Amino acid sequence: MKKHLLTASFTLLLSFAFAQKQNVIRPGEVWPDKDGNHIQAHGGGIIRLGKTYYWYGEERRPGLDTNYRYVSCYSSMDLMNWKFRGDVIALTKPDTVLENNKWVLERPKVFYNATTKQYVMYMHLDGAVKGVSKSAWAYDYASVGVAVSNRATGLFKLIKTFRPLGKESRDIGQFIDDDGSAYLIFECRPVKGFYIAKLSDDYLSVEKEIAFIQSPLEGGAVVHYKGLYYAVGSRLTGWSPNANKVATAVSLAGPWSEFVDIAPPDTRTYSSQSTMFIKVAGTKDTTVIFMGDRWKPTALWDSRYIWMPVQIGEGKLWLPEPKPWTINVKTGKWKQMEDKPAPGK
Ligand code: DGJ
């Protein structure tokens, strides 16, 4: 009896500990959601609706049904405490030309269309194509999928797969400008660069090329800050990190500057890869957060997040060494918490 009581109180204590509010983001460490599970939203995208942030990403937890690919959704009011809202899509093989089970869903991004009141998800779909691919896990499909839902938390339904602007498309990124216009960023290997393309009014199609940035970069992320656009990307080194770079332009259409490092190159972006930027415009300050993934290719579920506010302005963007930090989303102010660098740097 005593033993049972002890176990019960221990379990209670544990759930209490997990239910505790977190007031810090620890880049590179396990990031527990409100249930105490490491957040599964890799290669993700974030939107804010009212006061709520929604984080969508690749669901990679162990034990998933391998016939499906999953996208998760989390919500938060403060960017630090995230509640798991479930897997918003469980996708079966989206095209018969794909080899059975040799396909991937990566880097999902969700846009909210205020006119149609629909949530529109873009995702990178890829894999080996029957009769074409020479290796089992080739990325030869090079397309995007579009899925829709009437609710932020799904379920989403796939409506089509295609190549944006008719071009091969691998890593995708999402950019919403200050005027609300929505863009898809996509990497295009044959022309060694990436596109920034405007979505149609209903967001269901990729309508118009706005910029083509000639530089072989993926993990494309764009932020608009004080009259300048900053575009960041990583070189094409698979899951291995490399020195991510930034270019700037006065107009999204360019001309874009040369690319320069965003962090000491030997740190390989502190072992991470760009995914997107979150701009928190508060009452006192505007903070731009670099959202990166520190991939663990042999255990993708255990991949970590490198989120860190960047130093930005007047054409410069620099990612300081990731250390625990906190943010107030109302004021937009952030501060460092402890002088402890992220592990595995
Ligand atoms: C790098 C990309 O950014 C990831 O999303 C993933 O596609 C890996 N390459 C696969 O090697």
Coordinates of C-alpha atoms in Angstrom, one line a residue, residues 18-282:
F18 CA 6.3 18.9 -16.5
A19 CA 3.3 21.1 -16.0
Q20 CA 5.6 23.8 -14.6
K21 CA 5.8 26.8 -16.8
Q22 CA 9.1 27.1 -18.6
N23 CA 10.6 30.6 -18.7
V24 CA 13.6 29.7 -20.8
I25 CA 14.5 28.3 -24.2
R26 CA 17.5 26.1 -24.1
P27 CA 18.9 25.8 -27.6
G28 CA 20.2 22.3 -28.4
E29 CA 18.6 20.6 -25.4
V30 CA 15.6 18.4 -25.2
W31 CA 12.6 20.7 -25.4
P32 CA 9.7 19.2 -23.4
D33 CA 6.1 20.1 -24.4
K34 CA 3.5 20.6 -21.7
D35 CA 3.2 16.8 -21.4
G36 CA 6.9 16.4 -20.9
N37 CA 7.6 14.9 -24.3
H38 CA 10.4 16.3 -26.6
I39 CA 8.7 18.5 -29.1
Q40 CA 8.3 16.8 -32.5
A41 CA 8.1 19.7 -35.0
H42 CA 11.2 19.4 -37.0
G43 CA 11.9 21.5 -40.1
G44 CA 8.9 23.4 -38.9
G45 CA 7.0 26.6 -39.5
I46 CA 5.3 29.0 -37.2
I47 CA 2.3 31.3 -37.6
R48 CA 0.7 33.6 -35.1
L49 CA -3.1 34.0 -35.0
G50 CA -4.3 36.5 -32.5
K51 CA -2.2 35.8 -29.4
T52 CA -1.5 32.2 -30.2
Y53 CA 1.5 30.8 -32.0
Y54 CA 1.1 27.5 -33.9
W55 CA 4.1 25.5 -34.6
Y56 CA 3.8 22.8 -37.3
G57 CA 6.6 20.4 -38.1
E58 CA 7.8 16.9 -39.0
E59 CA 6.4 14.4 -36.5
R60 CA 9.2 11.9 -36.0
R61 CA 8.4 10.2 -32.7
P62 CA 9.5 6.5 -32.6
G63 CA 6.8 3.9 -33.2
L64 CA 4.8 5.6 -35.9
D65 CA 3.1 3.6 -38.6
T66 CA 5.6 3.6 -41.4
N67 CA 2.9 3.7 -44.1
Y68 CA 2.2 7.3 -43.2
R69 CA 4.1 10.6 -42.9
Y70 CA 2.9 12.9 -40.1
V71 CA 2.8 16.6 -39.4
S72 CA 2.4 17.7 -35.8
C73 CA 0.9 20.9 -34.4
Y74 CA 1.8 22.7 -31.1
S75 CA 0.4 25.9 -29.7
S76 CA 1.8 28.5 -27.4
M77 CA 1.1 32.0 -26.1
D78 CA 4.7 32.8 -25.2
L79 CA 7.0 30.8 -27.6
M80 CA 8.4 28.9 -24.6
N81 CA 5.6 26.6 -23.4
W82 CA 4.1 24.4 -26.1
K83 CA 1.0 22.3 -26.0
F84 CA 0.8 19.3 -28.4
R85 CA -2.4 19.7 -30.4
G86 CA -2.0 16.4 -32.2
D87 CA -0.9 15.2 -35.6
V88 CA -2.8 17.3 -38.1
I89 CA -2.2 15.0 -41.1
A90 CA -1.3 11.4 -41.5
L91 CA -0.5 11.2 -45.2
T92 CA -0.4 8.0 -47.2
K93 CA 1.7 7.7 -50.4
P94 CA 0.6 10.8 -52.3
D95 CA 1.3 9.7 -55.8
T96 CA 1.4 6.4 -57.6
V97 CA 4.6 7.2 -59.3
L98 CA 6.4 7.1 -56.0
E99 CA 8.0 3.8 -54.9
N100 CA 6.2 2.2 -52.0
N101 CA 7.4 3.6 -48.8
K102 CA 10.4 5.3 -50.3
W103 CA 9.1 8.8 -49.9
V104 CA 9.3 11.7 -47.5
L105 CA 7.3 14.6 -46.2
E106 CA 9.5 17.4 -45.0
R107 CA 9.4 21.0 -43.8
P108 CA 5.6 21.5 -43.6
K109 CA 4.5 25.1 -43.5
V110 CA 1.0 26.3 -42.8
F111 CA -0.5 29.6 -43.9
Y112 CA -3.9 31.0 -42.7
N113 CA -6.0 32.6 -45.5
A114 CA -8.2 35.3 -43.8
T115 CA -10.4 35.5 -46.9
T116 CA -11.2 31.9 -47.4
K117 CA -10.8 31.2 -43.6
Q118 CA -8.7 28.1 -44.6
Y119 CA -5.5 26.8 -43.3
V120 CA -3.3 25.9 -46.2
M121 CA -0.3 23.6 -45.6
Y122 CA 2.6 23.3 -48.0
M123 CA 5.0 20.4 -47.6
H124 CA 8.0 19.1 -49.5
L125 CA 7.2 15.7 -50.9
D126 CA 10.0 13.7 -52.3
G127 CA 11.3 10.2 -52.9
A128 CA 12.2 7.5 -55.4
V129 CA 10.2 7.6 -58.6
K130 CA 9.3 4.3 -60.3
G131 CA 11.3 3.7 -63.5
V132 CA 13.4 6.8 -62.9
S133 CA 15.3 6.7 -59.7
K134 CA 18.6 4.9 -59.5
S135 CA 18.7 4.7 -55.7
A136 CA 16.0 3.7 -53.3
W137 CA 16.0 6.9 -51.3
A138 CA 16.6 9.3 -54.2
Y139 CA 14.9 12.7 -54.0
D140 CA 13.6 12.6 -57.5
Y141 CA 9.9 13.5 -57.0
A142 CA 10.9 17.1 -56.0
S143 CA 7.4 18.4 -55.6
V144 CA 5.2 20.2 -53.1
G145 CA 1.9 19.0 -51.6
V146 CA -0.9 21.3 -50.6
A147 CA -3.4 20.2 -47.8
V148 CA -6.2 22.3 -46.3
S149 CA -8.2 22.4 -43.2
N150 CA -10.9 24.7 -41.6
R151 CA -9.1 24.6 -38.3
A152 CA -5.6 25.3 -37.2
T153 CA -5.5 21.9 -35.5
G154 CA -6.7 20.0 -38.5
L155 CA -7.2 17.5 -39.7
F156 CA -5.7 18.6 -43.0
K157 CA -6.6 16.9 -46.3
L158 CA -4.2 16.7 -49.2
I159 CA -5.7 18.3 -52.3
K160 CA -2.8 18.2 -54.8
T161 CA 0.9 17.7 -55.4
F162 CA 2.8 19.6 -58.1
R163 CA 6.1 21.3 -58.9
P164 CA 5.8 25.1 -58.1
L165 CA 6.1 27.2 -61.3
G166 CA 6.7 23.8 -63.0
K167 CA 10.2 23.5 -61.4
E168 CA 11.9 20.9 -59.3
S169 CA 11.4 21.9 -55.7
R170 CA 13.1 20.5 -52.6
D171 CA 13.4 22.4 -49.3
I172 CA 10.6 24.8 -48.8
G173 CA 10.3 27.9 -46.6
Q174 CA 7.5 30.2 -45.7
F175 CA 7.6 34.0 -45.7
I176 CA 4.7 36.3 -44.7
D177 CA 5.5 40.0 -45.3
D178 CA 4.4 42.8 -43.0
D179 CA 1.6 43.6 -45.5
G180 CA 0.3 40.0 -45.1
S181 CA 1.4 38.7 -48.5
A182 CA 2.4 35.1 -48.5
Y183 CA 5.3 33.5 -50.3
L184 CA 6.8 30.1 -50.8
I185 CA 10.5 29.8 -50.9
F186 CA 11.8 26.7 -52.7
E187 CA 15.2 25.3 -53.6
C188 CA 15.7 24.3 -57.2
R189 CA 18.7 22.2 -57.9
P190 CA 18.9 22.2 -61.7
V191 CA 19.4 26.0 -61.7
K192 CA 21.4 26.1 -58.5
G193 CA 19.4 28.6 -56.5
F194 CA 16.2 29.3 -54.7
Y195 CA 12.9 31.0 -55.6
I196 CA 10.7 33.3 -53.7
A197 CA 7.3 32.9 -55.2
K198 CA 4.0 34.6 -54.3
L199 CA 1.0 32.5 -53.5
S200 CA -2.4 33.0 -55.3
D201 CA -5.1 34.9 -53.4
D202 CA -6.5 31.6 -52.0
Y203 CA -3.0 30.3 -51.3
L204 CA -3.7 27.1 -53.1
S205 CA -1.3 27.8 -55.9
V206 CA 2.2 29.2 -56.4
E207 CA 1.4 32.0 -58.7
K208 CA 4.3 34.2 -59.5
E209 CA 8.1 34.2 -59.3
I210 CA 9.2 37.3 -57.3
A211 CA 12.9 36.5 -57.0
F212 CA 15.3 33.9 -58.1
I213 CA 18.4 34.0 -56.0
Q214 CA 21.3 32.3 -57.7
S215 CA 23.1 30.5 -55.0
P216 CA 23.0 26.7 -54.2
L217 CA 21.3 27.1 -50.9
E218 CA 18.5 25.2 -49.1
G219 CA 16.7 25.7 -45.8
G220 CA 15.6 29.1 -47.2
A221 CA 14.3 31.6 -44.6
V222 CA 13.5 35.3 -45.1
V223 CA 12.8 38.1 -42.7
H224 CA 11.8 41.7 -43.4
Y225 CA 13.4 44.0 -40.8
K226 CA 13.5 47.8 -40.8
G227 CA 13.2 48.3 -44.6
L228 CA 15.5 45.4 -45.7
Y229 CA 14.9 41.8 -46.6
Y230 CA 17.3 39.2 -45.2
A231 CA 17.5 35.8 -46.9
V232 CA 19.3 33.0 -45.1
G233 CA 20.1 29.5 -46.4
S234 CA 22.4 26.6 -45.9
R235 CA 24.7 24.8 -48.4
L236 CA 23.6 21.5 -49.8
T237 CA 25.2 19.0 -47.4
G238 CA 22.3 16.7 -46.6
W239 CA 21.7 16.3 -42.9
S240 CA 25.2 17.6 -42.1
P241 CA 25.4 21.2 -40.9
N242 CA 27.4 23.8 -42.7
A243 CA 28.1 27.6 -42.5
N244 CA 24.7 29.2 -43.3
K245 CA 24.8 32.5 -45.2
V246 CA 22.8 35.7 -45.5
A247 CA 22.1 38.1 -48.3
T248 CA 20.0 41.3 -48.2
A249 CA 17.9 43.3 -50.6
V250 CA 15.8 46.5 -50.4
S251 CA 13.0 44.8 -52.4
L252 CA 12.1 41.1 -52.3
A253 CA 12.6 41.0 -56.0
G254 CA 16.2 42.1 -55.5
P255 CA 18.9 42.8 -56.5
W256 CA 20.3 40.7 -53.7
S257 CA 23.7 41.2 -52.2
E258 CA 26.4 38.6 -52.0
F259 CA 26.0 35.9 -49.3
V260 CA 28.1 36.2 -46.1
D261 CA 28.4 34.1 -43.0
I262 CA 25.8 34.4 -40.2
A263 CA 28.0 32.8 -37.6
P264 CA 31.7 31.8 -37.2
P265 CA 32.0 29.3 -40.2
D266 CA 33.9 26.7 -38.2
T267 CA 30.9 26.2 -35.8
R268 CA 28.8 25.2 -38.9
T269 CA 26.0 27.5 -37.6
Y270 CA 26.5 26.0 -34.2
S271 CA 25.7 22.5 -35.8
S272 CA 22.3 23.6 -37.1
Q273 CA 20.5 24.4 -40.3
S274 CA 18.2 27.3 -41.0
T275 CA 14.4 26.7 -41.1
M276 CA 12.7 30.0 -40.6
F277 CA 12.7 33.3 -38.8
I278 CA 10.1 34.4 -36.2
K279 CA 9.7 38.2 -35.9
V280 CA 8.3 39.2 -32.6
A281 CA 7.2 42.9 -32.8
G282 CA 6.4 43.9 -29.3

